[in-house]
XYZ file of N, CA and C in Angstrom:
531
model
N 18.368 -94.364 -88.465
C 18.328 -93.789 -89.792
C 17.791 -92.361 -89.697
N 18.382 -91.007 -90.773
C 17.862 -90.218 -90.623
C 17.054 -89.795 -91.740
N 15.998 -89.342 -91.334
C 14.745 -88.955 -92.909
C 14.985 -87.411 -92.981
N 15.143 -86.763 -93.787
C 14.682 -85.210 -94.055
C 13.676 -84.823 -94.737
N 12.536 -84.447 -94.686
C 11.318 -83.934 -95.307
C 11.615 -82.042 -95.967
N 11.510 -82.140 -96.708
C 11.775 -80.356 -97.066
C 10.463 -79.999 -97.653
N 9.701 -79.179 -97.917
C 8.861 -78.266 -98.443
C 8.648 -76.997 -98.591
N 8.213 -76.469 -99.531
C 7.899 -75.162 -99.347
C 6.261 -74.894 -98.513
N 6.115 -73.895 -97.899
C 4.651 -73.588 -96.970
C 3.579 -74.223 -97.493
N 2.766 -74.261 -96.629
C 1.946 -75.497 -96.589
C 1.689 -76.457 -97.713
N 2.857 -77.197 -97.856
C 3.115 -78.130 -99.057
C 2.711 -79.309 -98.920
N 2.465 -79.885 -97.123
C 2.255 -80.990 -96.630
C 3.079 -81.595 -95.969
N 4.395 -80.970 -96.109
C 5.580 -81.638 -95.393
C 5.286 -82.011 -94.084
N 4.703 -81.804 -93.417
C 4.328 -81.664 -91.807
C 3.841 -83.112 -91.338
N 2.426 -82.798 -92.595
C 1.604 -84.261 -92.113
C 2.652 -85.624 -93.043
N 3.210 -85.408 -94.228
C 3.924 -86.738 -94.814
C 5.051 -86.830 -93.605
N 5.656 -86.259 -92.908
C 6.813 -86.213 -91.790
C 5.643 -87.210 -90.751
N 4.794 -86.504 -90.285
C 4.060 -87.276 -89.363
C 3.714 -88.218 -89.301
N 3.566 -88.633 -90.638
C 2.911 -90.373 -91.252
C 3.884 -91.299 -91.052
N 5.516 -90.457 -91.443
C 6.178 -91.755 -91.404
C 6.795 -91.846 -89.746
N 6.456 -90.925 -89.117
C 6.749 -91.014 -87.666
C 5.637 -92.367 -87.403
N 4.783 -91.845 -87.193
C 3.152 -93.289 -86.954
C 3.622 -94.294 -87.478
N 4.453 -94.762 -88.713
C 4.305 -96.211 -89.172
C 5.241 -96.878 -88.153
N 6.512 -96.023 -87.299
C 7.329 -96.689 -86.480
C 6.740 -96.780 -85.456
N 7.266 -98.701 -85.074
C 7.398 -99.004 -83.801
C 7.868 -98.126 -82.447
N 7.196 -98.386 -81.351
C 7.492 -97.687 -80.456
C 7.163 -96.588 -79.935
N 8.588 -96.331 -78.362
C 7.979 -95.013 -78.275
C 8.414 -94.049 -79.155
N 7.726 -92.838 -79.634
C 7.708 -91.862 -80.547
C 7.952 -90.348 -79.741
N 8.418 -89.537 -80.625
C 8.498 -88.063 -79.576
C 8.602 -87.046 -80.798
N 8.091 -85.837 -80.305
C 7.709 -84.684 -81.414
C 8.469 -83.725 -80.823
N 9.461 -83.159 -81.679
C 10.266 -82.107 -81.150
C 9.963 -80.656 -81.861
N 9.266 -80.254 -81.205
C 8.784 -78.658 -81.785
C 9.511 -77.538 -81.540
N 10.058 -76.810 -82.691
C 11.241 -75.854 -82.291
C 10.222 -74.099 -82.858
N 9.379 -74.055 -83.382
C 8.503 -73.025 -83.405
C 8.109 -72.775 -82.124
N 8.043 -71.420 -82.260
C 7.713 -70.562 -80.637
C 6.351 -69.536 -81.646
N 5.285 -69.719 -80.572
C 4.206 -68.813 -81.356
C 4.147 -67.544 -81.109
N 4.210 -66.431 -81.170
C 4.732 -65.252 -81.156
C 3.392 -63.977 -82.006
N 2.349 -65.093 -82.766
C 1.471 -64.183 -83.117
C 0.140 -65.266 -83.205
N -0.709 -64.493 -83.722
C -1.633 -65.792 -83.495
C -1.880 -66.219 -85.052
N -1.306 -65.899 -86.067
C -1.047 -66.856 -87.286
C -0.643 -67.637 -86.625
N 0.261 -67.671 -86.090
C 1.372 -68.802 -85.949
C 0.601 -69.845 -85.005
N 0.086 -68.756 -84.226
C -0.715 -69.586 -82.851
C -2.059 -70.414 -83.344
N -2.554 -70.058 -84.244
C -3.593 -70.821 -85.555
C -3.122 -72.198 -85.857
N -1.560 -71.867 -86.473
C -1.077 -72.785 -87.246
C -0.580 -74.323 -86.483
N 0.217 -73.847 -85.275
C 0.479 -74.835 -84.295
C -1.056 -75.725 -83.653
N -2.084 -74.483 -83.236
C -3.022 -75.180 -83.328
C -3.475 -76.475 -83.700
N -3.588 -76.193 -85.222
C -4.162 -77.294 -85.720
C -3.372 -78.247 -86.222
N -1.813 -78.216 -86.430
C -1.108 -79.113 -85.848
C -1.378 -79.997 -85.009
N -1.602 -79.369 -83.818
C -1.425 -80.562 -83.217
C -2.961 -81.068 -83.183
N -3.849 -80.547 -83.349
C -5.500 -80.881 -83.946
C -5.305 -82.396 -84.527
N -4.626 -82.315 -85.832
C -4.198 -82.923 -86.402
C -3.292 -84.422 -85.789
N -2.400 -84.303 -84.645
C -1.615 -85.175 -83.894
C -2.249 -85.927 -82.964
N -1.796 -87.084 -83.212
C -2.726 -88.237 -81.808
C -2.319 -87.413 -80.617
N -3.009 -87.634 -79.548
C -3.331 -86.780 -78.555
C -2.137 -87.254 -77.645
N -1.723 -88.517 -77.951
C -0.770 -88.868 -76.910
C 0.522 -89.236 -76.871
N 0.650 -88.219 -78.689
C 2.487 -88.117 -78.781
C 3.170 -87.164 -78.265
N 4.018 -87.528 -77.020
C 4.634 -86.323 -75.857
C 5.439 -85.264 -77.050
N 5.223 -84.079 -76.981
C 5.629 -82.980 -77.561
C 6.389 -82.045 -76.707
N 7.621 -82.360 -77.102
C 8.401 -80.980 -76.367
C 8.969 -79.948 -77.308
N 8.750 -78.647 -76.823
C 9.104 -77.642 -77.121
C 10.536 -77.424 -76.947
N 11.408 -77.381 -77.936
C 12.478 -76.953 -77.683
C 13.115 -75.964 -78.280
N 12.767 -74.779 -78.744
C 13.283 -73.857 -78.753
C 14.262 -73.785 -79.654
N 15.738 -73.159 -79.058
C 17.130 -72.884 -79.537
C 17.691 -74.225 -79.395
N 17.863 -75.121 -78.582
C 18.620 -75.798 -78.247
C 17.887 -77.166 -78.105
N 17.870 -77.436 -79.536
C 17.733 -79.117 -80.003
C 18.683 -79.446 -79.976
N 19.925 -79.405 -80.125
C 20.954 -80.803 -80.060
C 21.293 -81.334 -78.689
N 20.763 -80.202 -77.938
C 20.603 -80.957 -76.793
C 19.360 -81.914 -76.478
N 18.555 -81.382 -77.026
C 17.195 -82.319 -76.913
C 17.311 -83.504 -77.521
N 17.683 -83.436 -78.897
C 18.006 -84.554 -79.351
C 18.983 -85.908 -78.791
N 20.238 -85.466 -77.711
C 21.256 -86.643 -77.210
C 20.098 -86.683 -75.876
N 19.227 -86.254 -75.176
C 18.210 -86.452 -74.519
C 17.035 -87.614 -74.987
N 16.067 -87.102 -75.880
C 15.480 -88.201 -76.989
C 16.228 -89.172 -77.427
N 17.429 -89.041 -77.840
C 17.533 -90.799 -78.048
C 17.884 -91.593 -77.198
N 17.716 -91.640 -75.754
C 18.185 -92.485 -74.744
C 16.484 -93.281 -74.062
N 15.644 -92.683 -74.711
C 14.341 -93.277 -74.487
C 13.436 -93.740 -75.610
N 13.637 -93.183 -76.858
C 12.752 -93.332 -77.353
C 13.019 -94.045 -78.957
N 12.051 -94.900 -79.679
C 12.377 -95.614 -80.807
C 12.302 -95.026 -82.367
N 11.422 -93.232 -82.022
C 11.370 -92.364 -83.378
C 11.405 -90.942 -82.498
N 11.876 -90.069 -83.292
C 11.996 -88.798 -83.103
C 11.475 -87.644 -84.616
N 10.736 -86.960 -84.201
C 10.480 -86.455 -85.477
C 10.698 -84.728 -84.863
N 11.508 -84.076 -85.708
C 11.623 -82.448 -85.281
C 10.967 -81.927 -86.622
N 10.453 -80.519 -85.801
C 9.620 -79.838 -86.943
C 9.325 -78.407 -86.116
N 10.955 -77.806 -86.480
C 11.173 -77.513 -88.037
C 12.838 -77.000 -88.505
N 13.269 -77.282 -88.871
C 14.803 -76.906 -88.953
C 14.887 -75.093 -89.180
N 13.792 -74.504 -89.951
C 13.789 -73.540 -90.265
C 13.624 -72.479 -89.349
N 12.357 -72.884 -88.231
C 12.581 -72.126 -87.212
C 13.104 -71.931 -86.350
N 13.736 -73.579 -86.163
C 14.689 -73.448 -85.154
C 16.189 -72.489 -86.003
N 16.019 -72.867 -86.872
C 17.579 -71.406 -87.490
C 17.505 -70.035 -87.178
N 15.846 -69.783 -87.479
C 15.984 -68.462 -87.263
C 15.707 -68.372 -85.242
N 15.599 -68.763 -84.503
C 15.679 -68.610 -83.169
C 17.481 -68.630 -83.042
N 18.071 -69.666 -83.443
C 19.475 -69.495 -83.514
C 20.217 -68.170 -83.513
N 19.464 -67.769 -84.832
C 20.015 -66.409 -85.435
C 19.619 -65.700 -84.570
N 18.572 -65.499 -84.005
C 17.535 -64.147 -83.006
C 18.682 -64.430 -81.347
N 19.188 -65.601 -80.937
C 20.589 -65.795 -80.247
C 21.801 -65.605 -80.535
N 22.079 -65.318 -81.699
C 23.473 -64.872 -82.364
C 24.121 -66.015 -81.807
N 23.497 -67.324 -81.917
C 24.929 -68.376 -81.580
C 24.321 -69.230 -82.940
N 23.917 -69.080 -83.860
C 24.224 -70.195 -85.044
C 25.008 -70.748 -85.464
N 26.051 -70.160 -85.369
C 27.235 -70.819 -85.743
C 27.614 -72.342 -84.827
N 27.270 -71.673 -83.572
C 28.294 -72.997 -82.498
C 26.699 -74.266 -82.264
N 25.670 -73.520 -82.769
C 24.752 -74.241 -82.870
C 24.174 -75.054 -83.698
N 24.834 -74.940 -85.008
C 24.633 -75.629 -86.071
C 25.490 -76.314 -86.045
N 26.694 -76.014 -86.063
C 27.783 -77.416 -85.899
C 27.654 -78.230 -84.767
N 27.026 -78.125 -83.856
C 26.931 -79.271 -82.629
C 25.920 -80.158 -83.213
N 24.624 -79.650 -83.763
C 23.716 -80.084 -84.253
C 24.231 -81.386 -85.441
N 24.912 -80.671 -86.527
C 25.709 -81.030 -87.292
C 26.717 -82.362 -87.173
N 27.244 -82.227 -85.770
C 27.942 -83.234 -85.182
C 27.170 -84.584 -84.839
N 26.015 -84.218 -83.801
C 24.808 -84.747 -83.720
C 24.653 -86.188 -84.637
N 24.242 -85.336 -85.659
C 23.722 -85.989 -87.176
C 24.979 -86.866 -87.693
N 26.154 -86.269 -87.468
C 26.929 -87.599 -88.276
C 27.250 -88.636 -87.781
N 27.156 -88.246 -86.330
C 27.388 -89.542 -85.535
C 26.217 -90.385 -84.766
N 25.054 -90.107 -85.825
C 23.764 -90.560 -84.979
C 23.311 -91.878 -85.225
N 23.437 -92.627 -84.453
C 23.421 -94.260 -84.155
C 21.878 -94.669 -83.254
N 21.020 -93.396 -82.935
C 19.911 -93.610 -81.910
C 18.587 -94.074 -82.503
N 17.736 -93.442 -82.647
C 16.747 -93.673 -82.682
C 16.506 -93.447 -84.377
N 14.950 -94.144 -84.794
C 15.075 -93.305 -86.514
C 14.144 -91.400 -86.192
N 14.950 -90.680 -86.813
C 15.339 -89.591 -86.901
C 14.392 -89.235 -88.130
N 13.472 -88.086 -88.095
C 12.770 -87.055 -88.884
C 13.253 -85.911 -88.931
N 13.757 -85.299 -89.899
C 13.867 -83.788 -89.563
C 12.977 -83.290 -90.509
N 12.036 -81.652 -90.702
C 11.710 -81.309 -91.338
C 12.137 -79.723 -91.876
N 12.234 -79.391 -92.904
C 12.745 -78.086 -92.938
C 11.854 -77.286 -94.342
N 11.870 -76.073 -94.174
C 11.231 -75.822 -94.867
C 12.097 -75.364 -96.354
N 11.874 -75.282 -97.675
C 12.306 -75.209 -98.899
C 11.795 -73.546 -99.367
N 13.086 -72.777 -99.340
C 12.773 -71.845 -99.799
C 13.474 -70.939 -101.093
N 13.977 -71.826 -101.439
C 15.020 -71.365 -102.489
C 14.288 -70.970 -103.869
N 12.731 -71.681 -104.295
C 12.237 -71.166 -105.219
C 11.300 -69.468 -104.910
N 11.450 -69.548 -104.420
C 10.790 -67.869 -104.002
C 12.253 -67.119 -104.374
N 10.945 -65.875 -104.854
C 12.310 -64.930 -105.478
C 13.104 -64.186 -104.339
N 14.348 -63.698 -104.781
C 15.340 -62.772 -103.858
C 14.641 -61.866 -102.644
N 14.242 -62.180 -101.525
C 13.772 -61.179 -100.834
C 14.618 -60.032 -101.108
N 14.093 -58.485 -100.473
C 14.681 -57.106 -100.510
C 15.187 -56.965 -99.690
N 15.143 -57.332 -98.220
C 15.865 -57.596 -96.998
C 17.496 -57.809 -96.790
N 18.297 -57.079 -96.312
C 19.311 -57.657 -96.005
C 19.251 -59.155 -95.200
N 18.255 -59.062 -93.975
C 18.147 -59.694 -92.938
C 17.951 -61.267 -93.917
N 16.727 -61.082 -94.546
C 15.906 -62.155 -95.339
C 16.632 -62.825 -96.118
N 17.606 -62.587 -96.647
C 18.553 -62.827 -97.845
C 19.845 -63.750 -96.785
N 20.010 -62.954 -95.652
C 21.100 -63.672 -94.479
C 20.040 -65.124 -94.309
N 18.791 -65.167 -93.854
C 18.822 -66.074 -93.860
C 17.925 -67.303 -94.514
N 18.099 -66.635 -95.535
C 17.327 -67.956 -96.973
C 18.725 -68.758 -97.083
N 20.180 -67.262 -96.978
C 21.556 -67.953 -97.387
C 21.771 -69.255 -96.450
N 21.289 -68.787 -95.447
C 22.307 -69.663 -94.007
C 20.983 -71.425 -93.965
N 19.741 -70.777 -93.812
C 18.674 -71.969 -94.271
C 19.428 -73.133 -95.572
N 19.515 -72.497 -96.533
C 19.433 -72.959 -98.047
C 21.192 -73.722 -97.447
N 22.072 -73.458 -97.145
C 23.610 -74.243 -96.271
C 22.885 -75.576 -95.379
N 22.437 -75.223 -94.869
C 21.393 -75.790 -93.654
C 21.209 -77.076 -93.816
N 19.974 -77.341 -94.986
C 19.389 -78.080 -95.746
C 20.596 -79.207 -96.282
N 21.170 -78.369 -97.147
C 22.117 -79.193 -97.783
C 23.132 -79.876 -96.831
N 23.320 -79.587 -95.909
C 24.227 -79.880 -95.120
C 23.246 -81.056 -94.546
N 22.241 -81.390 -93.994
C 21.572 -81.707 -93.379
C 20.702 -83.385 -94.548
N 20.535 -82.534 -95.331
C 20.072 -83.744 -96.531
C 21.751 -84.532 -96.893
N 22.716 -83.759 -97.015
C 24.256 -84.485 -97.532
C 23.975 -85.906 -95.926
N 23.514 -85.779 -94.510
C 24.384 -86.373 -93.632
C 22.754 -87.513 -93.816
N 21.267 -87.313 -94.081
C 20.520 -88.146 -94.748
C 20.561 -89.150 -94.919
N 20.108 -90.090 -94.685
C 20.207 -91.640 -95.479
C 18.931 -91.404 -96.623
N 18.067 -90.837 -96.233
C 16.592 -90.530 -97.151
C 16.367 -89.381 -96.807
N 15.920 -88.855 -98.328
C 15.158 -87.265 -98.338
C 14.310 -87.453 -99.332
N 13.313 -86.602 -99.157
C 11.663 -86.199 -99.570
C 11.453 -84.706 -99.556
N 11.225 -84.711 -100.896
C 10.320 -82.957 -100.943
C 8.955 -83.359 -101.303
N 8.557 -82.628 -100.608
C 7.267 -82.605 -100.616
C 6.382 -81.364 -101.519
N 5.489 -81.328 -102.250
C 5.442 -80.769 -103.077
C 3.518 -81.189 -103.161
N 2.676 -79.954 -103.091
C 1.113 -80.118 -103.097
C 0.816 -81.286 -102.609
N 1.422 -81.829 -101.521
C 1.195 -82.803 -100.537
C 1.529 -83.744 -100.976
N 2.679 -84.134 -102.448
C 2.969 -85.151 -102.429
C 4.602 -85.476 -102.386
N 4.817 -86.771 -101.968
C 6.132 -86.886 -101.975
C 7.337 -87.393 -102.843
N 8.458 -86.305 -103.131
C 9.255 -86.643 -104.192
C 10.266 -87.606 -103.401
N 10.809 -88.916 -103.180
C 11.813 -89.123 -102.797
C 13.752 -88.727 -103.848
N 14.296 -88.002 -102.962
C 15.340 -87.291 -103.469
C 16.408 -88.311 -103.220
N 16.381 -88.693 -102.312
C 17.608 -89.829 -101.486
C 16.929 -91.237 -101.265
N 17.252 -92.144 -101.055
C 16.217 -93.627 -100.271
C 17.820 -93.811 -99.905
N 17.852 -94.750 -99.160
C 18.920 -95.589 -98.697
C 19.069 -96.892 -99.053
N 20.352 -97.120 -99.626
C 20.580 -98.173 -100.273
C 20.423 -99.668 -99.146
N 20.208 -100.442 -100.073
C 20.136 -101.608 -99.044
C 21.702 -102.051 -98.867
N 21.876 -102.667 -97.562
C 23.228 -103.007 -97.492
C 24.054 -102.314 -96.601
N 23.459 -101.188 -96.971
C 24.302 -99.995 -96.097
C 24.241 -100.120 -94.470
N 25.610 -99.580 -93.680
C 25.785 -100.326 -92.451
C 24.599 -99.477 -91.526
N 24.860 -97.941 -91.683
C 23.841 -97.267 -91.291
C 22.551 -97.462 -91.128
N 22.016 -98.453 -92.266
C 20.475 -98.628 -92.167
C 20.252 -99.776 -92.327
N 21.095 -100.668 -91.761
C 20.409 -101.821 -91.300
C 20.731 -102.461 -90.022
């Protein structure tokens, strides 16, 4: 089954993503696609993982989760990635988004593996950045999402740390059971 968590900045999405990783059986795996690059960021990952049992294997993957992902599901019983958003913009900073989102994309519709977290961040209520750049990619994020919540069995926004469910999955359905 796949979950999508969306939020806007520090909304909580992170830790409600994390919780429902912990309630599953098994082995578990944390797919981190943020690269720290300043020390906000290097703060923020920090206490992340502050925050994370000490002995959920965390790999860094960069640009190229859909490869990580047909990797992770041949071992493990949950997968939780975090963050769709940064991994887009590393995409973009590679100029291969395109062939990288649709593999990803592919990924997801045909995903039969493990139960699946994605988290992404929600940015559509913030006003019009001034940026050409910024505006490319709230557009290509805000596609992203939707594309990503449409292939979903369950979605959650998260919102002052609490959770809206947007999607649940019906019972019955072949996918989730």
């Amino acid at each position: 089954m796949i979950t999508f968590v969306i939020g806007g900045n520090k909304s909580g999405k992170s830790d409600f993503a994390m919780g429902l990783l912990e309630r599953e059986p098994g082995l578990k795996l944390f797919l981190a696609t943020g690269q720290a690059k300043d020390m906000s960021f290097r703060k923020q990952i920090a206490r992340h993982r502050d925050r994370r049992d000490p002995a959920l294997p965390v790999v860094e993957v960069g640009w190229d989760l859909p490869r990580a992902l047909l990797e992770a599901k041949k071992d493990h019983a949950a997968v939780l990635v975090d963050s769709l958003d940064f991994w887009l913009y590393l995409c973009m900073q590679e100029q291969r988004e395109a062939d990288l989102i649709q593999a990803l994309l592919d990924i997801l519709q045909g995903w039969s593996g493990p139960e699946l977290i994605l988290v992404s961040c929600e940015i559509g209520f913030a006003p019009l950045p001034g940026s050409s750049e910024a505006r490319t990619f709230l557009k290509r994020l805000g596609r992203l999402n939707q594309a990503v919540a449409a292939l979903a069995h369950e979605a959650y926004l998260v919102v002052a740390g609490l959770p809206l469910a947007l999607k649940k999955a019906e019972h019955g359905d072949p996918k989730t059971d």
